[in-house]
XYZ file of C-alpha atoms in Angstrom:
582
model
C -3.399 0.139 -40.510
C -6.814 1.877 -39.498
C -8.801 -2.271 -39.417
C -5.816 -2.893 -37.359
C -6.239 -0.180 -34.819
C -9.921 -1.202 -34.392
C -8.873 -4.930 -33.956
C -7.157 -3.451 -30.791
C -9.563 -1.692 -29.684
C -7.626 1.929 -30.626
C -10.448 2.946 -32.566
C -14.536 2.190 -32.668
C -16.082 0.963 -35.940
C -17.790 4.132 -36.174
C -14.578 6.225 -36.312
C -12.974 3.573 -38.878
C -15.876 4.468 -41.041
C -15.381 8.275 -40.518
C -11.817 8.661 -41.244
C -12.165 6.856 -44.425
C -9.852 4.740 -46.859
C -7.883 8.032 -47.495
C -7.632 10.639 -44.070
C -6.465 13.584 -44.553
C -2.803 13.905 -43.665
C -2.075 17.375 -41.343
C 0.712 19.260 -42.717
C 2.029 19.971 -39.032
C 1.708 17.258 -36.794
C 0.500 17.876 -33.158
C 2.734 17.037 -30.695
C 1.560 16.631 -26.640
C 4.088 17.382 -24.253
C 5.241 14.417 -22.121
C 7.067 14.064 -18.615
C 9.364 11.629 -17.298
C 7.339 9.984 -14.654
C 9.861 7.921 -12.601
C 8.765 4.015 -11.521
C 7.943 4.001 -8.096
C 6.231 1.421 -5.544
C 2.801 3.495 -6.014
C 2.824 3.734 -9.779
C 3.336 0.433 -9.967
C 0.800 -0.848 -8.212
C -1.805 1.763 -9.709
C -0.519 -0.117 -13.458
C -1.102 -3.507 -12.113
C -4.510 -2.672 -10.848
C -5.279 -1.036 -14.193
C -4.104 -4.000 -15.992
C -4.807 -6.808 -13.994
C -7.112 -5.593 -11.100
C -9.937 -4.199 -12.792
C -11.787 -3.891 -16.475
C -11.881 0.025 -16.142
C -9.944 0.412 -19.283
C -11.405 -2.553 -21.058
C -12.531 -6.209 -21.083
C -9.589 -7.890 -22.266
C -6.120 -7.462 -21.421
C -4.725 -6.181 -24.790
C -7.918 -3.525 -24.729
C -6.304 -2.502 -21.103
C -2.894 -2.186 -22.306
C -3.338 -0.316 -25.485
C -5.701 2.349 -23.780
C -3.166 2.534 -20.335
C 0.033 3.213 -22.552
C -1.195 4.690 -26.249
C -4.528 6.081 -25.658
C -2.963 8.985 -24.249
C -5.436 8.734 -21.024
C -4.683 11.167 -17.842
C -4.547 8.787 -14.301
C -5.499 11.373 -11.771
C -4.352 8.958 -8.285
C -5.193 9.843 -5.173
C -1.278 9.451 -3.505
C -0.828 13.515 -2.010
C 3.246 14.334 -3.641
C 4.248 16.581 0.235
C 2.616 13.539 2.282
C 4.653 10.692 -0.048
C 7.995 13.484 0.660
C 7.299 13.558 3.903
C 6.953 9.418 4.395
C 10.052 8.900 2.421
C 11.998 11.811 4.518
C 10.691 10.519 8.003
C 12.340 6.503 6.550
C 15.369 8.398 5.516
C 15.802 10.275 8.950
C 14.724 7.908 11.471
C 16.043 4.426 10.014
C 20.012 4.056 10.374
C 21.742 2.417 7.043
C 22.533 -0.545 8.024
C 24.340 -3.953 6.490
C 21.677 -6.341 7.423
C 19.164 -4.811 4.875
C 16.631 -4.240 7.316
C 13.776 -1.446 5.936
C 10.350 0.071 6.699
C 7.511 0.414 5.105
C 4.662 2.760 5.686
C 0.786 3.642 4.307
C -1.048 6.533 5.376
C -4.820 6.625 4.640
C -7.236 9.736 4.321
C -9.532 9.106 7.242
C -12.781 10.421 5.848
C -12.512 8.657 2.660
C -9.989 6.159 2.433
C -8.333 7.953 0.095
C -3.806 6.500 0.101
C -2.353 9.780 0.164
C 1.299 8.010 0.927
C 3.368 4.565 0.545
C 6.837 3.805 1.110
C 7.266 0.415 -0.133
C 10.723 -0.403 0.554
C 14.427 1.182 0.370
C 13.753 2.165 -3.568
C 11.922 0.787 -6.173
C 14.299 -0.399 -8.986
C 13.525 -2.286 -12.007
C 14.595 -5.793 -12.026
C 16.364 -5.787 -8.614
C 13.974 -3.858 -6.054
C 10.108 -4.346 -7.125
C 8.319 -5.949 -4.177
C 6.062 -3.734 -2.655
C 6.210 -4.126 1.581
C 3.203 -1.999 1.750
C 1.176 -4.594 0.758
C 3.595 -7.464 1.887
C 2.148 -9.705 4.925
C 4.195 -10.029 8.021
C 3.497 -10.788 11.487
C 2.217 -8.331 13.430
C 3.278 -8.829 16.658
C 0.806 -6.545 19.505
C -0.307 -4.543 16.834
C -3.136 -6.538 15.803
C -4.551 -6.099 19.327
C -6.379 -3.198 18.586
C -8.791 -5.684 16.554
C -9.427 -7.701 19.948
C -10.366 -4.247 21.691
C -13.115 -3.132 19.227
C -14.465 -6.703 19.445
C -14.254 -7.047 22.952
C -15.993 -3.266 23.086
C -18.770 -4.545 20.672
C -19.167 -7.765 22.879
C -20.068 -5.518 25.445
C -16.947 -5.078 27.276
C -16.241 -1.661 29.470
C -12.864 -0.142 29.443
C -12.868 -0.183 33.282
C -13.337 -4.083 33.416
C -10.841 -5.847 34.728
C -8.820 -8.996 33.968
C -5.775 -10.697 34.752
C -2.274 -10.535 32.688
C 0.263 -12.149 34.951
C 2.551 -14.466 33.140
C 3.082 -17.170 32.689
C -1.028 -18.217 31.316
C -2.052 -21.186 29.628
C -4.991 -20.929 27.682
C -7.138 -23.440 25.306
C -5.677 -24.244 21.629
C -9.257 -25.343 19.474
C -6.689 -26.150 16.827
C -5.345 -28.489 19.071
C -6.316 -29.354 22.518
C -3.416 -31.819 23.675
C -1.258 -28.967 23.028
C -2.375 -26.068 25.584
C -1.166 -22.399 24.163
C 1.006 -21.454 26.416
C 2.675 -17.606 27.213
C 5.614 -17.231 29.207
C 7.610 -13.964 27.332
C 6.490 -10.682 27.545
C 5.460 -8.175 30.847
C 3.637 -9.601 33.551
C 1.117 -7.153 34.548
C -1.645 -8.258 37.800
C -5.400 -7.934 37.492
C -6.199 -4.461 36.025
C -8.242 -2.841 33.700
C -8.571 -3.160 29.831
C -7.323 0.057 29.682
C -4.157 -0.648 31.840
C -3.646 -4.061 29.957
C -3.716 -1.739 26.380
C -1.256 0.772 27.575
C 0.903 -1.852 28.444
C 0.320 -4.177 25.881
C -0.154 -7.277 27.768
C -0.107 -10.500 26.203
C -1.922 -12.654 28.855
C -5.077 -10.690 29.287
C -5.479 -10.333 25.423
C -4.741 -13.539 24.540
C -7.256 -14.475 27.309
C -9.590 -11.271 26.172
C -9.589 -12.732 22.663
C -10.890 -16.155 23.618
C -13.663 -14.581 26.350
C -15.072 -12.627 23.449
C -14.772 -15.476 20.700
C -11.987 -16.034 18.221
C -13.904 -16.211 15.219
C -15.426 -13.096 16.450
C -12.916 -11.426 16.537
C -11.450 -12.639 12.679
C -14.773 -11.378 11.745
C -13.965 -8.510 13.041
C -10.292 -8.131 11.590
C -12.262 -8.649 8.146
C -14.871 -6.060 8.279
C -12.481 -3.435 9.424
C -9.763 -3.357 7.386
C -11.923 -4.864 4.328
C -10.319 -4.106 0.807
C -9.243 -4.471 -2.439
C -6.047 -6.737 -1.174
C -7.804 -7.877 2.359
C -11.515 -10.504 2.067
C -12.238 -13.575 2.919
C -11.968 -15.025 -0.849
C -8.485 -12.977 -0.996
C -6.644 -14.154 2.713
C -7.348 -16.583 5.429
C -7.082 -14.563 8.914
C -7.084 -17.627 11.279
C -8.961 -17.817 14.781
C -5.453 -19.196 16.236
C -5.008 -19.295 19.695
C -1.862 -17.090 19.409
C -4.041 -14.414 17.485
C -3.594 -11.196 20.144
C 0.125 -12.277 19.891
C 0.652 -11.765 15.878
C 0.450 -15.197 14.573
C -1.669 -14.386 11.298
C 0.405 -12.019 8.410
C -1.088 -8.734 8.001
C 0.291 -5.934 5.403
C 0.773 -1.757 6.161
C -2.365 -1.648 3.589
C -4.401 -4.021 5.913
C -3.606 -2.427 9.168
C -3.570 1.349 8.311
C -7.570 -0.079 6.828
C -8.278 -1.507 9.928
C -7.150 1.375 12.050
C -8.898 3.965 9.609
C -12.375 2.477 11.028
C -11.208 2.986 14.723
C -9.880 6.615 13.539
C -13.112 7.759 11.512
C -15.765 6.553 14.643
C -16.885 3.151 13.107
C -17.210 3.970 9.664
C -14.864 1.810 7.227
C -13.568 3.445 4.320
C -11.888 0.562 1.569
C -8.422 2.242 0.427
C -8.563 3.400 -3.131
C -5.440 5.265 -5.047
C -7.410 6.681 -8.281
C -9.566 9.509 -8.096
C -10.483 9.387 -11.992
C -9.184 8.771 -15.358
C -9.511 11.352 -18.659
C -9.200 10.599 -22.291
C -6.888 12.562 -24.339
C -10.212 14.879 -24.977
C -10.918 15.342 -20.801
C -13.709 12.982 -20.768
C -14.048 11.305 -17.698
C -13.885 7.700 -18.269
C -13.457 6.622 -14.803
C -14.614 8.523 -11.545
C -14.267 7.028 -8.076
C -17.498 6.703 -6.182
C -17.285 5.526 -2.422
C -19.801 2.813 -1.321
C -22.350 3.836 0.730
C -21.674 4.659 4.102
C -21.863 1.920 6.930
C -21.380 1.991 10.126
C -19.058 -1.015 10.316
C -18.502 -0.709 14.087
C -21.106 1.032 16.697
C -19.872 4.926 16.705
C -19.389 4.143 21.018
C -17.369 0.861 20.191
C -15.404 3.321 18.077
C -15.286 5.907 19.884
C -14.098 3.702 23.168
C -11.499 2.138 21.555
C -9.769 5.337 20.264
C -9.793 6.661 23.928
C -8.025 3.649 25.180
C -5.174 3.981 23.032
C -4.414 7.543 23.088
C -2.887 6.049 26.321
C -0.927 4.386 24.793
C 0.934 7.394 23.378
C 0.249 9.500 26.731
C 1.069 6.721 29.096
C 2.111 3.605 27.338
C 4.513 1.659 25.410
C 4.728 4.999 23.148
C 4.900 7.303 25.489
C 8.330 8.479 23.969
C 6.987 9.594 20.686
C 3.756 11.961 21.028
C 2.852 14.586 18.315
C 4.238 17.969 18.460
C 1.835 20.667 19.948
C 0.497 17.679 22.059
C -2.300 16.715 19.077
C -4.636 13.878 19.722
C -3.185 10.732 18.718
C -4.003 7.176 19.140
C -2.364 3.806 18.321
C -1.092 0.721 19.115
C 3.074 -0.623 18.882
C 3.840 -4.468 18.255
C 7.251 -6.745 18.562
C 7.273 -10.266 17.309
C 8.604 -12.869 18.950
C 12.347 -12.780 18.535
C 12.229 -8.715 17.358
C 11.553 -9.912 13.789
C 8.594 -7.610 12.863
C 8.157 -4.279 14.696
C 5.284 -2.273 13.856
C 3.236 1.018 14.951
C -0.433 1.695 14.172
C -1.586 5.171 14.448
C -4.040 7.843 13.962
C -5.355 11.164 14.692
C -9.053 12.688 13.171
C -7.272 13.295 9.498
C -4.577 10.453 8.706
C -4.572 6.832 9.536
C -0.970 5.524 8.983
C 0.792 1.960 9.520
C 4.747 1.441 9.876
C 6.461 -1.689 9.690
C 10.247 -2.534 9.792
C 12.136 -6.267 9.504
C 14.010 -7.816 6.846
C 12.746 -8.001 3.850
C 14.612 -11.558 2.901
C 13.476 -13.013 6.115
C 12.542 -13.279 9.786
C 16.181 -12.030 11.278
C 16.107 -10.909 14.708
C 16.813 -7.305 15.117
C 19.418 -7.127 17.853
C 22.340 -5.393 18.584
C 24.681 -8.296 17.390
C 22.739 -8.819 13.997
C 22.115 -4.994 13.244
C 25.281 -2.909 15.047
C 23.625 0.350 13.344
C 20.920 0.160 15.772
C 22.722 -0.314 19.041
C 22.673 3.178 20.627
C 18.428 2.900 19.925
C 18.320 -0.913 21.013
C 20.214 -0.312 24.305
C 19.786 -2.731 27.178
C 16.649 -3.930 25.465
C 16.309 -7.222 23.430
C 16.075 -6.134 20.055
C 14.326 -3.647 17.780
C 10.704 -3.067 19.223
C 8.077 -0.953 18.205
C 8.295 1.851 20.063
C 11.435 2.807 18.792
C 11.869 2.476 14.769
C 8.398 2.484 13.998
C 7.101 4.325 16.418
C 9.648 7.083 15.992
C 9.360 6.970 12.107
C 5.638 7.279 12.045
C 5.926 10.673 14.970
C 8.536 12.005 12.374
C 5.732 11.719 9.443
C 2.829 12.585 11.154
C 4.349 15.561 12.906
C 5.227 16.963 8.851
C 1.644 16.047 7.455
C -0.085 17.451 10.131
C 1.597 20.964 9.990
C -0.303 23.411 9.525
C -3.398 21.509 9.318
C -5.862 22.775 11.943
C -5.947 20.415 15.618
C -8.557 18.396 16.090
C -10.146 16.772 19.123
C -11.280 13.189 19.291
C -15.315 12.427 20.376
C -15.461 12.680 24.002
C -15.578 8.728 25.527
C -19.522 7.537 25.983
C -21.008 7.212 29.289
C -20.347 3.589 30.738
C -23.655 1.426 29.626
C -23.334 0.011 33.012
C -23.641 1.313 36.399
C -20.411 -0.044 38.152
C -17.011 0.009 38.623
C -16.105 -2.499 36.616
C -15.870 -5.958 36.271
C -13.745 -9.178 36.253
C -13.326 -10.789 33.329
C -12.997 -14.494 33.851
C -10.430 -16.609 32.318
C -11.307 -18.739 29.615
C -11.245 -22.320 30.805
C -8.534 -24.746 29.517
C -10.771 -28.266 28.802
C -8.554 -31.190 28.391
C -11.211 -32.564 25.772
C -13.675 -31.133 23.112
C -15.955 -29.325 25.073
C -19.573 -30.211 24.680
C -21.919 -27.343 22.739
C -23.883 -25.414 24.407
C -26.864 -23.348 23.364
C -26.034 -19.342 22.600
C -28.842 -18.196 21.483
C -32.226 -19.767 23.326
C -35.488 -20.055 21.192
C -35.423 -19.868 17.369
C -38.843 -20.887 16.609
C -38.515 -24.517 17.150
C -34.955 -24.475 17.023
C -31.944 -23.936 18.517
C -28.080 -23.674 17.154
C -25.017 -25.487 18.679
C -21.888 -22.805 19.039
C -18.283 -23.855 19.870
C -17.783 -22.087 23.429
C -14.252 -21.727 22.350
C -14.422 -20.045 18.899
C -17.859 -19.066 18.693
C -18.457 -20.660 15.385
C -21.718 -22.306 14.831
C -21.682 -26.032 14.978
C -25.100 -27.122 13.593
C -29.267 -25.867 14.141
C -31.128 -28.746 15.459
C -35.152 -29.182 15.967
C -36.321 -28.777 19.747
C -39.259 -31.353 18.897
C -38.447 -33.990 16.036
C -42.351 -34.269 15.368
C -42.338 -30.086 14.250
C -43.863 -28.608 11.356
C -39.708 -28.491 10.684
C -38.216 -31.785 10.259
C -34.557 -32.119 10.731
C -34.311 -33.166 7.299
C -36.054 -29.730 5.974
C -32.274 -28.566 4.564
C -33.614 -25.189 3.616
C -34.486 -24.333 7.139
C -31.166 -25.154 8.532
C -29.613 -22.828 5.967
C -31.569 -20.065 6.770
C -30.898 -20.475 10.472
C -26.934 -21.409 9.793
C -26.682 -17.862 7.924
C -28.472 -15.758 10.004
C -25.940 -17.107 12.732
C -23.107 -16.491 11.320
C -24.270 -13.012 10.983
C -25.965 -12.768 14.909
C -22.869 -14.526 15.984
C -20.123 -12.273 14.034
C -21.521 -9.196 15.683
C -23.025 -7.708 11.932
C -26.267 -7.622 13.547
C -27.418 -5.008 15.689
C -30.732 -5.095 18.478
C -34.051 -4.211 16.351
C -32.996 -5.020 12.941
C -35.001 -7.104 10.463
C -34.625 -9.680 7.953
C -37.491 -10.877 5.558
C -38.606 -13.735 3.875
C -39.864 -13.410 0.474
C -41.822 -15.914 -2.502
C -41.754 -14.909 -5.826
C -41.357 -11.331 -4.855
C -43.983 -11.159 -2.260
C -43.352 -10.680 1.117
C -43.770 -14.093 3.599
C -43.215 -11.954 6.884
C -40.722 -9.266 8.293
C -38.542 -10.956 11.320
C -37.307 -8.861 14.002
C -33.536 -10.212 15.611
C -35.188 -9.039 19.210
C -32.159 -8.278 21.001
C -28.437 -9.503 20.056
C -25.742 -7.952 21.315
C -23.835 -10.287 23.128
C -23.453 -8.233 27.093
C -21.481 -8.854 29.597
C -23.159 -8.226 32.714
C -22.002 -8.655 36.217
C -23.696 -10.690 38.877
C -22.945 -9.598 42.403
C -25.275 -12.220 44.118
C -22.218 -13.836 45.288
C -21.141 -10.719 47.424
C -17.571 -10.684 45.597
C -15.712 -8.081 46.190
C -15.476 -7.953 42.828
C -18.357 -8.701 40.876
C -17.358 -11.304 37.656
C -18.721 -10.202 34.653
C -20.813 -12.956 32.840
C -21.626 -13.596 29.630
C -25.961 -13.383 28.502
C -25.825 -14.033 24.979
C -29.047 -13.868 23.963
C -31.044 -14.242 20.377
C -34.559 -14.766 19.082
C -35.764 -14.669 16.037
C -38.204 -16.822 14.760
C -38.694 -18.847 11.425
C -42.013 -18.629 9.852
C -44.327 -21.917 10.144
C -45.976 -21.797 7.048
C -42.942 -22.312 4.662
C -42.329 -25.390 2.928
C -40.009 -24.528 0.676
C -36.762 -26.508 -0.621
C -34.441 -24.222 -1.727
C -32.425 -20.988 -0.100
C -30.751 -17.922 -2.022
C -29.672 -14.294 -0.928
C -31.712 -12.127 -1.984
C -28.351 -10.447 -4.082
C -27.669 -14.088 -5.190
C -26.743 -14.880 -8.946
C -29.116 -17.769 -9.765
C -28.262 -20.411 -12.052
C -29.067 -19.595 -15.663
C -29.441 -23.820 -16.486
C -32.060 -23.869 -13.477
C -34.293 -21.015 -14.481
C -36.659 -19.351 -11.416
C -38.613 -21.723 -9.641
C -42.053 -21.011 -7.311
C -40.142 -23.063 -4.136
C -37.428 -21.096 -4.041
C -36.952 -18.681 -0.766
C -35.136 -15.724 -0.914
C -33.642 -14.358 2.269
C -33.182 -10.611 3.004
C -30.870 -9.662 5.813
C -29.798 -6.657 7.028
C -26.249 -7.484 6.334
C -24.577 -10.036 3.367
C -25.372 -13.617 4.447
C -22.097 -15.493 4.914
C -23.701 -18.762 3.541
């Protein structure tokens, strides 16, 4: 029996050896007191992380399995019991019974750390019958997603006051396909105003255009560093630069968009959702203790700090005007309706909780209207269907209002200064090309190079050599992929004016690099005498790659190199200020 607990990995060699062929037998056996913990959406997840998520309790599954469920362990999780009461109450209260099966789900984040202090994942978790988790479930997310397109607009260099135009219907460029414009014709129609305006009101033409000005793939890049995570990377989920992005065409889950809204909520810094604090053995030793990564600043603090001003108009002014806090606390957020009132959500936050809400049909994409769901008439009224300022909206005031009691009030960060002295200007609209439209040069001189970027999506294209006869040959495929990641970096926004990358050989240093001056600004040129000036794009890089390399191979400098290739002198190694996307 005792060689068989040590083939599971119940006990070390060195305790086999200590009990002996013959252990004592205790006349009175000890007996631990044990008590019913009930299966719930949170649990579960916390035991499939545990078991399948991570190597915490050991390397192989059997190792995790024995130690989660007979080595007596203590799971201390981070979920906060009066927040998860208050979450399932505010569902309860706010959500009518109804025959269609339509429910909510709902995460609420811990804005300083990241910390899931609540999760409603459906009507009930039951064994067997009710075990998907809509917390984590992807669903489209209608307007919500917007608030992505605002904090990369803001980093692009967009003011609140600038203006643009929202009028239905608009017909803007599809890079997915070009014979096939993308075309808006549903929604509010809403005349040249500002960003601001267009946010309160949550206006699909000006975003849609707003997310092409700035650069889809900019603003993915964006989704991804902001509500990064255990369930949310690039090797996880593909968020696609679709032309339909500010209207909800890519899935996103409560877990993804209570992250992303947490960065927004705790001025720029991203904090990846966690739900254990720290695991015991039956002794008290700590076998597991969360540690945070270190602290970036995944957004500027003013980008942050911007956006969150915008959207407490939303609540004060906007499309969720009808459900502020009680004792007028700061709030922000941002409501969203699919097309067809199949997925309503409401993204929210104040300084000390960031929480999502999302209701639809679990089985499917079912319209919510009166004639499908009767139970919601007297809330639907004259409108459509089930939007979400109403169910969502009204369910996450009910939840915040509980949480927040008797917590003390806290103010946002005052909005920064304008970085431009003006009024604001007009943003133009992208233009619609009715072929591939030819590169053009984003970033000027790069040594001897320059890159090709899509004017649509903003995604590189290809580096090419200003002057074939250079010390840097075209065919020199090391330099290309040192230009093509430092790009993808420059162009994503991760890099900020006066940052450095280096170049090193065999550990010593080839030359510090400075990226000059990269923040892609919009800047207004009034040389035309308009009455009001159009803002204009001066994307500008330089950085330059040093001469004296002639080197034929590329790695990050965090890179795992081959063990069949050993370390080689002609290798470069690339230090950026940010992870290379290669």
């Amino acid at each position: 029996m005792l060689d068989r607990l040590v083939d599971t990995g119940l006990l070390t060699v060195q305790q086999r050896d200590e009990i002996g062929d013959k252990p004592a037998i205790p006349e009175v056996i000890n007996k631990k007191a044990q008590r019913d913990i009930s299966r719930n959406y949170f649990t579960e997840e916390v035991k499939d992380y545990l078991l399948n998520g991570s190597d915490i309790l050991g390397t192989t599954y059997q190792q995790r399995y024995n130690t989660l469920f007979r080595g007596g362990i203590k799971v201390f999780t981070t979920l906060d019991s009066n927040a998860q009461t208050a979450a399932e109450q505010a569902v309860r209260d706010q959500l009518p019974a109804n025959k269609a099966g339509i429910a909510a789900a709902m995460v609420s984040l811990d804005v300083k750390t990241g910390a899931v202090r609540a999760m409603v994942g459906g009507p009930g978790f039951v064994a067997g019958q009710n075990e998907v988790n809509l917390a984590l479930r992807r669903r489209q997310t209608g307007s919500s997603v917007k608030f992505f397109i605002l904090a990369a607009a803001l980093q692009a260099g967009v003011q609140p006051d600038d203006l643009i135009d929202g009028t239905l219907p608009c017909t803007l460029s599809n890079p997915g396909n070009l014979d096939e414009p993308f075309e808006i014709t549903k929604g509010v129609s809403q005349p040249t105003a500002s960003l601001r305006v267009m946010t309160w009101l949550s206006i699909n033409c000006a975003y849609a255009k707003l997310s092409q000005i700035v650069g889809l793939e900019r603003v993915v890049e964006t989704m991804y560093r902001m509500a990064s995570s255990q369930w949310l990377s690039k090797e996880t989920f593909t968020i696609q630069p679709y032309a339909s992005l500010a209207t909800g065409a890519n899935e996103m889950s409560p877990m993804d968009m209570a992250a992303g809204i947490q960065t927004l909520a705790n001025a720029g810094v991203h904090r990846e959702p966690y739900m254990i604090e720290r695991i015991e053995d039956s002794r008290g030793t700590i076998l597991y203790q969360y540690k945070s990564a270190s602290v970036e600043q995944t957004l500027p603090v003013e980008v942050a700090i911007n956006a969150t001003d915008i959207m407490r108009g939303v609540i004060e002014r906007g499309t969720a005007r009808r459900t502020p806090l009680e004792d007028s606390r700061p709030a922000a957020g941002k409501t969203g309706t699919q097309d067809n009132n199949t997925n309503a959500w409401f993204v929210g936050f104040t300084p000390q909780y960031a929480t999502a809400v999302w209701v639809g049909d679990p089985k499917g994409y079912t319209k919510m209207t009166k004639r499908n769901v009767p139970e919601f008439a007297s809330v639907i009224g004259d409108r459509g269907g089930v939007q979400g300022a109403m169910f969502p909206a009204m369910i996450w005031k009910a939840y915040m209002d509980e949480v927040h009691r008797g917590l003390e009030i806290l103010e946002f960060a005052p909005a920064p200064d304008p970085l431009r002295d003006d009024r604001g200007c007009l943003l133009p609209a992208p233009v619609v090309p009715k072929a591939p439209p030819p590169p053009h040069h984003l970033s000027g001189q790069l040594g001897l190079w320059v890159a090709e970027i899509d004017p649509v999506t903003l995604r590189p294209l290809r580096a090419v050599a200003t002057n074939p006869d250079s010390v840097f040959p075209l065919a020199s495929t090391y330099k290309q992929a040192v230009l093509w990641a430092l790009l993808r970096e420059v162009d994503a926004g991760r890099v900020q004016p006066g940052e450095r990358f280096t170049v090193t050989r065999q550990n010593q240093s080839l030359g510090s690099y400075p990226f000059d001056a990269y923040r892609p600004a919009l800047v207004h040129a009034n040389d035309g005498g308009e009455e009001i000036p159009t803002c204009r794009f001066h994307p500008k890089t330089h950085f330059r790659i040093p001469r004296d390399l002639s080197l034929s191979r590329v790695w990050r400098e965090d890179a795992e190199l081959p063990d069949n290739l050993g370390y080689r002198s002609n290798w470069v190694i690339v230090k950026s200020p940010r992870p290379l996307a290669w």
